[in-house]
Amino acid sequence: MLRRSAALLPAAPGVYRFVDAQRRVAYLGRAGDLRARVRSYTGDLADRPHLRRMVPQVAAVEALACASAHEAAWLERNLLERSLPRWNRVRGGLELPAWLVLDDGSARPDLRVVVGERPCGEAYGPYLGVERLAAARGGVLRAWPLPLSGDRLDVAGRSLAEARGVAPSDRAGYVAAIRAVLARESAAVGALGARLEEAGAAAVERLAFETAAQVRDERAAVGWLVAPQRVTGCARGLVVGGWADGTGFVLRATSDRLDRWSAGPVEEAAAREAAGRTPEEWRDFAVLNAGLAARLAAVAR
């Protein structure tokens, strides 16, 4: 059953869960490639003996394909914080939520990483993973060195600003570009990618290979930063659902997080009602995952 279910899954990011014969969720996880991850449970699992004991009890697979690995990470965290299945060990996960706070003040402008609850000020997020967020911040400020455009730089800061040709008059342009990236505007994201590519090539040319590796990591982190992430920080009371071929799924938000997931043979009336309440920007997600739920349910039957 696991092999047949895995073959139906997309090679895309998402969350998956294993259900036992009593329709109880036994295990929930996330993957950058749903098909490969679920197929991996058909191996010997020598390094995960507790999951090896679980596999014979799996009667069905359920999955939701997400728009990005970041979105899948948040959805997994939300679901595990709400309910911990028997074979999961950690409630929520080990990654910390964080925000980017943009300060456009003339004295000491900056783009700061703040961990925890939403901070005051112009905050963007939440993002899941402090290290990647710090790397993305580094990439953004490599392209647009906002802190060097402040009016109250120390001696070292003034020297660095002079060396890089940065002046207070650049501040407004930097702030506008950074805001556009954080809003995921395609032109700004493309411009940032081009600047980082140039920085990496320049580092290689001067044989600064450690710097080139750092720029490469920053580019990857920026890609993660601007990828879609809609399941946390969403509208309060959001409902997303779909129905196809006798089965369906429903996702509901508690506060501003999608964290309640019912799937499989849910009541048709409930699934259709949820589908009717699904916002337009979630329709593609709903159609894709309703079809996926139906195909996986057919294998289980």
CSV table of C-alpha atoms in Angstrom, one decimal:
chain,number,residue,atom,x,y,z
A,1,MET,CA,0.0,0.0,0.0
A,2,LEU,CA,2.8,2.4,0.8
A,3,ARG,CA,4.5,1.9,-2.5
A,4,ARG,CA,1.2,2.4,-4.4
A,5,SER,CA,0.4,5.5,-2.4
A,6,ALA,CA,3.9,6.9,-2.9
A,7,ALA,CA,3.6,6.5,-6.7
A,8,LEU,CA,0.5,8.8,-6.6
A,9,LEU,CA,2.2,11.6,-4.7
A,10,PRO,CA,3.8,14.6,-6.5
A,11,ALA,CA,7.6,15.1,-6.3
A,12,ALA,CA,6.8,18.4,-4.5
A,13,PRO,CA,6.9,19.8,-1.0
A,14,GLY,CA,4.1,19.0,1.4
A,15,VAL,CA,3.0,17.3,4.5
A,16,TYR,CA,1.9,13.7,4.9
A,17,ARG,CA,0.5,11.5,7.6
A,18,PHE,CA,0.0,7.8,8.1
A,19,VAL,CA,-3.4,6.5,9.4
A,20,ASP,CA,-4.1,3.2,11.1
A,21,ALA,CA,-7.0,0.8,10.6
A,22,GLN,CA,-9.1,2.7,13.2
A,23,ARG,CA,-8.6,6.0,11.3
A,24,ARG,CA,-6.3,7.4,13.9
A,25,VAL,CA,-3.3,9.5,12.8
A,26,ALA,CA,-0.2,7.5,13.6
A,27,TYR,CA,2.5,9.8,12.3
A,28,LEU,CA,2.8,13.2,10.6
A,29,GLY,CA,5.8,14.6,8.7
A,30,ARG,CA,6.9,17.0,6.0
A,31,ALA,CA,9.0,16.5,2.9
A,32,GLY,CA,10.6,18.5,0.1
A,33,ASP,CA,9.6,15.6,-2.2
A,34,LEU,CA,6.5,13.8,-1.0
A,35,ARG,CA,6.9,10.9,-3.4
A,36,ALA,CA,10.5,10.1,-2.4
A,37,ARG,CA,9.8,10.6,1.3
A,38,VAL,CA,6.8,8.3,1.6
A,39,ARG,CA,8.6,5.7,-0.6
A,40,SER,CA,11.5,5.8,1.8
A,41,TYR,CA,9.3,4.1,4.5
A,42,THR,CA,9.3,1.0,2.3
A,43,GLY,CA,13.0,0.5,3.0
A,44,ASP,CA,14.6,-1.1,6.0
A,45,LEU,CA,14.6,2.0,8.2
A,46,ALA,CA,17.6,0.7,10.1
A,47,ASP,CA,18.4,4.1,11.5
A,48,ARG,CA,14.8,4.6,12.7
A,49,PRO,CA,13.6,1.5,14.5
A,50,HIS,CA,10.6,3.1,16.1
A,51,LEU,CA,9.2,3.9,12.7
A,52,ARG,CA,10.0,0.4,11.4
A,53,ARG,CA,7.6,-0.9,14.1
A,54,MET,CA,5.0,1.6,12.9
A,55,VAL,CA,4.9,0.8,9.2
A,56,PRO,CA,3.0,-2.5,9.4
A,57,GLN,CA,0.2,-0.6,11.2
A,58,VAL,CA,-0.3,1.9,8.4
A,59,ALA,CA,-3.6,1.5,6.6
A,60,ALA,CA,-3.7,4.7,4.6
A,61,VAL,CA,-1.6,7.7,3.5
A,62,GLU,CA,-2.9,11.2,3.5
A,63,ALA,CA,-1.0,14.2,2.0
A,64,LEU,CA,-1.2,17.9,1.2
A,65,ALA,CA,1.0,19.3,-1.5
A,66,CYS,CA,2.2,22.8,-0.5
A,67,ALA,CA,3.5,25.8,-2.5
A,68,SER,CA,7.0,25.6,-1.0
A,69,ALA,CA,9.2,23.7,1.5
A,70,HIS,CA,8.8,26.7,3.9
A,71,GLU,CA,5.0,26.4,3.7
A,72,ALA,CA,5.2,22.7,4.4
A,73,ALA,CA,7.5,23.3,7.4
A,74,TRP,CA,5.0,25.7,8.9
A,75,LEU,CA,2.0,23.4,8.2
A,76,GLU,CA,3.8,20.5,9.9
A,77,ARG,CA,4.7,22.6,12.9
A,78,ASN,CA,1.1,24.0,13.2
A,79,LEU,CA,-0.4,20.5,13.0
A,80,LEU,CA,2.0,19.0,15.5
A,81,GLU,CA,1.6,21.8,18.0
A,82,ARG,CA,-2.1,21.1,18.0
A,83,SER,CA,-2.0,17.3,18.2
A,84,LEU,CA,1.0,14.9,18.6
A,85,PRO,CA,0.4,11.6,16.9
A,86,ARG,CA,1.6,8.4,18.6
A,87,TRP,CA,4.7,7.9,16.6
A,88,ASN,CA,5.9,11.5,16.5
A,89,ARG,CA,8.4,12.5,19.2
A,90,VAL,CA,8.5,16.3,19.1
A,91,ARG,CA,5.6,18.7,19.4
A,92,GLY,CA,6.0,21.5,16.9
A,93,GLY,CA,9.6,20.9,15.9
A,94,LEU,CA,13.0,22.3,16.7
A,95,GLU,CA,13.1,25.3,14.3
A,96,LEU,CA,12.3,28.7,15.9
A,97,PRO,CA,9.9,31.2,14.4
A,98,ALA,CA,11.4,34.6,13.6
A,99,TRP,CA,10.7,37.9,11.9
A,100,LEU,CA,12.5,40.6,9.9
A,101,VAL,CA,12.0,44.1,11.2
A,102,LEU,CA,12.8,47.0,8.9
A,103,ASP,CA,13.9,50.2,10.5
A,104,ASP,CA,14.1,53.1,8.1
A,105,GLY,CA,15.1,55.7,10.6
A,106,SER,CA,17.8,58.1,9.5
A,107,ALA,CA,20.1,57.6,12.5
A,108,ARG,CA,20.6,53.8,12.5
A,109,PRO,CA,18.6,52.1,9.8
A,110,ASP,CA,18.7,48.4,9.7
A,111,LEU,CA,17.1,45.1,8.9
A,112,ARG,CA,17.0,43.0,12.1
A,113,VAL,CA,16.1,39.4,12.9
A,114,VAL,CA,13.8,39.1,15.9
A,115,VAL,CA,13.0,35.7,17.4
A,116,GLY,CA,9.6,34.8,18.9
A,117,GLU,CA,6.3,36.6,18.8
A,118,ARG,CA,5.5,39.4,16.3
A,119,PRO,CA,7.6,42.4,17.3
A,120,CYS,CA,6.6,46.0,17.1
A,121,GLY,CA,7.5,48.1,14.1
A,122,GLU,CA,7.5,47.2,10.4
A,123,ALA,CA,7.7,43.4,10.7
A,124,TYR,CA,7.7,40.8,8.0
A,125,GLY,CA,7.1,37.1,8.6
A,126,PRO,CA,6.9,34.9,10.4
A,127,TYR,CA,9.7,32.7,9.0
A,128,LEU,CA,10.6,29.3,10.4
A,129,GLY,CA,14.4,28.9,10.9
A,130,VAL,CA,16.6,31.6,12.4
A,131,GLU,CA,19.9,30.5,10.7
A,132,ARG,CA,18.4,30.6,7.2
A,133,LEU,CA,16.7,33.9,8.0
A,134,ALA,CA,20.0,35.4,9.1
A,135,ALA,CA,21.6,34.2,5.9
A,136,ALA,CA,18.8,35.8,3.8
A,137,ARG,CA,19.2,39.0,5.8
A,138,GLY,CA,22.9,38.9,5.0
A,139,GLY,CA,22.2,38.5,1.3
A,140,VAL,CA,19.7,41.4,1.3
A,141,LEU,CA,22.1,43.7,3.0
A,142,ARG,CA,25.0,42.6,0.8
A,143,ALA,CA,22.9,44.0,-2.1
A,144,TRP,CA,21.6,47.1,-0.3
A,145,PRO,CA,23.8,47.9,2.7
A,146,LEU,CA,21.1,49.9,4.6
A,147,PRO,CA,23.0,50.2,7.9
A,148,LEU,CA,25.9,52.0,6.1
A,149,SER,CA,23.4,54.8,5.0
A,150,GLY,CA,22.7,56.0,8.5
A,151,ASP,CA,23.6,59.4,9.8
A,152,ARG,CA,25.3,58.3,13.1
A,153,LEU,CA,27.9,55.9,12.0
A,154,ASP,CA,31.0,55.2,14.1
A,155,VAL,CA,34.5,55.5,12.7
A,156,ALA,CA,34.6,52.0,11.4
A,157,GLY,CA,31.1,52.4,9.8
A,158,ARG,CA,32.0,55.7,8.1
A,159,SER,CA,35.2,54.1,6.7
A,160,LEU,CA,33.3,51.1,5.4
A,161,ALA,CA,30.6,53.3,3.9
A,162,GLU,CA,33.2,55.4,2.1
A,163,ALA,CA,34.9,52.3,0.8
A,164,ARG,CA,31.6,50.9,-0.6
A,165,GLY,CA,30.5,54.3,-1.9
A,166,VAL,CA,27.4,54.5,0.3
A,167,ALA,CA,25.9,57.8,1.4
A,168,PRO,CA,22.8,58.8,3.5
A,169,SER,CA,21.1,59.8,0.2
A,170,ASP,CA,21.0,56.1,-0.8
A,171,ARG,CA,18.8,55.2,2.2
A,172,ALA,CA,15.4,55.8,0.6
A,173,GLY,CA,16.3,53.6,-2.4
A,174,TYR,CA,17.6,50.8,-0.2
A,175,VAL,CA,14.5,50.8,1.9
A,176,ALA,CA,12.2,50.8,-1.1
A,177,ALA,CA,14.2,47.9,-2.7
A,178,ILE,CA,14.2,45.9,0.6
A,179,ARG,CA,10.4,46.4,1.1
A,180,ALA,CA,9.8,45.2,-2.4
A,181,VAL,CA,11.8,42.0,-1.8
A,182,LEU,CA,10.0,41.3,1.4
A,183,ALA,CA,6.7,41.8,-0.4
A,184,ARG,CA,7.9,39.2,-2.9
A,185,GLU,CA,7.7,41.5,-5.9
A,186,SER,CA,9.3,39.7,-8.8
A,187,ALA,CA,11.3,42.6,-10.2
A,188,ALA,CA,12.9,43.3,-6.9
A,189,VAL,CA,13.6,39.6,-6.2
A,190,GLY,CA,15.2,39.3,-9.7
A,191,ALA,CA,17.4,42.4,-9.0
A,192,LEU,CA,18.5,40.9,-5.7
A,193,GLY,CA,19.4,37.6,-7.3
A,194,ALA,CA,21.4,39.4,-10.0
A,195,ARG,CA,23.3,41.4,-7.4
A,196,LEU,CA,24.2,38.3,-5.4
A,197,GLU,CA,25.2,36.5,-8.6
A,198,GLU,CA,27.6,39.4,-9.4
A,199,ALA,CA,29.0,39.4,-5.8
A,200,GLY,CA,29.6,35.6,-6.0
A,201,ALA,CA,31.4,35.9,-9.3
A,202,ALA,CA,33.5,38.8,-8.1
A,203,ALA,CA,34.5,36.7,-5.0
A,204,VAL,CA,35.6,33.8,-7.2
A,205,GLU,CA,37.6,36.1,-9.5
A,206,ARG,CA,39.6,37.4,-6.6
A,207,LEU,CA,40.0,33.9,-5.2
A,208,ALA,CA,37.9,34.6,-2.1
A,209,PHE,CA,36.3,31.2,-2.1
A,210,GLU,CA,34.9,31.4,1.5
A,211,THR,CA,33.1,34.6,0.5
A,212,ALA,CA,31.8,33.0,-2.6
A,213,ALA,CA,30.4,30.1,-0.6
A,214,GLN,CA,28.8,32.5,1.8
A,215,VAL,CA,27.1,34.3,-1.1
A,216,ARG,CA,25.9,31.0,-2.5
A,217,ASP,CA,24.3,30.2,0.9
A,218,GLU,CA,22.7,33.7,1.0
A,219,ARG,CA,21.2,33.2,-2.5
A,220,ALA,CA,19.7,29.9,-1.4
A,221,ALA,CA,18.3,31.5,1.8
A,222,VAL,CA,16.8,34.4,-0.2
A,223,GLY,CA,15.0,31.8,-2.4
A,224,TRP,CA,13.6,30.3,0.8
A,225,LEU,CA,12.7,33.8,2.1
A,226,VAL,CA,10.6,34.8,-0.9
A,227,ALA,CA,8.9,31.4,-1.5
A,228,PRO,CA,5.2,31.3,-0.8
A,229,GLN,CA,4.2,30.7,2.9
A,230,ARG,CA,0.5,31.1,3.5
A,231,VAL,CA,-0.4,28.7,6.3
A,232,THR,CA,0.9,30.9,9.2
A,233,GLY,CA,0.1,34.6,9.5
A,234,CYS,CA,-3.1,33.9,7.4
A,235,ALA,CA,-6.5,35.4,7.9
A,236,ARG,CA,-8.2,34.4,11.1
A,237,GLY,CA,-10.9,31.8,10.6
A,238,LEU,CA,-9.5,30.8,7.2
A,239,VAL,CA,-11.1,27.6,5.8
A,240,VAL,CA,-9.7,25.7,2.8
A,241,GLY,CA,-11.3,22.6,1.5
A,242,GLY,CA,-12.1,20.4,-1.5
A,243,TRP,CA,-14.1,17.4,-2.6
A,244,ALA,CA,-13.6,14.9,-5.3
A,245,ASP,CA,-14.8,11.3,-6.1
A,246,GLY,CA,-16.3,10.6,-2.7
A,247,THR,CA,-13.6,12.0,-0.5
A,248,GLY,CA,-12.1,15.3,0.4
A,249,PHE,CA,-10.1,17.4,2.9
A,250,VAL,CA,-10.7,20.4,5.1
A,251,LEU,CA,-8.1,22.8,6.6
A,252,ARG,CA,-9.2,25.2,9.3
A,253,ALA,CA,-7.3,28.0,11.0
A,254,THR,CA,-7.2,28.5,14.8
A,255,SER,CA,-6.3,32.2,15.2
A,256,ASP,CA,-4.0,33.0,12.3
A,257,ARG,CA,-2.6,29.5,11.6
A,258,LEU,CA,-4.0,26.6,9.6
A,259,ASP,CA,-3.7,23.8,12.1
A,260,ARG,CA,-6.7,21.5,11.8
A,261,TRP,CA,-6.8,19.0,9.0
A,262,SER,CA,-9.5,16.4,8.3
A,263,ALA,CA,-9.1,14.2,5.2
A,264,GLY,CA,-10.3,11.0,3.6
A,265,PRO,CA,-14.0,10.1,3.9
A,266,VAL,CA,-15.0,13.4,5.5
A,267,GLU,CA,-18.7,14.2,5.3
A,268,GLU,CA,-19.5,15.5,1.8
A,269,ALA,CA,-21.6,18.4,3.2
A,270,ALA,CA,-18.6,19.5,5.3
A,271,ALA,CA,-16.1,19.3,2.5
A,272,ARG,CA,-18.4,21.1,0.0
A,273,GLU,CA,-19.1,23.8,2.6
A,274,ALA,CA,-15.4,24.3,3.1
A,275,ALA,CA,-14.8,24.4,-0.6
A,276,GLY,CA,-17.4,27.1,-0.9
A,277,ARG,CA,-15.6,29.2,1.8
A,278,THR,CA,-12.2,28.7,0.2
A,279,PRO,CA,-10.7,32.1,-0.9
A,280,GLU,CA,-9.9,32.5,-4.6
A,281,GLU,CA,-6.1,32.5,-3.9
A,282,TRP,CA,-6.4,29.1,-2.4
A,283,ARG,CA,-8.5,27.5,-5.2
A,284,ASP,CA,-5.6,25.8,-7.0
A,285,PHE,CA,-4.4,24.4,-3.7
A,286,ALA,CA,-7.9,23.1,-3.0
A,287,VAL,CA,-8.4,21.4,-6.4
A,288,LEU,CA,-5.0,19.8,-6.4
A,289,ASN,CA,-5.3,18.4,-2.9
A,290,ALA,CA,-8.9,17.2,-3.3
A,291,GLY,CA,-7.8,15.1,-6.2
A,292,LEU,CA,-4.8,13.9,-4.3
A,293,ALA,CA,-7.0,12.9,-1.4
A,294,ALA,CA,-9.4,11.0,-3.7
A,295,ARG,CA,-6.5,9.0,-5.3
A,296,LEU,CA,-5.0,8.1,-2.0
A,297,ALA,CA,-8.3,7.0,-0.5
A,298,ALA,CA,-8.9,4.7,-3.5
A,299,VAL,CA,-5.6,2.9,-2.8
A,300,ALA,CA,-6.5,2.5,0.9
A,301,ARG,CA,-9.9,1.0,0.0
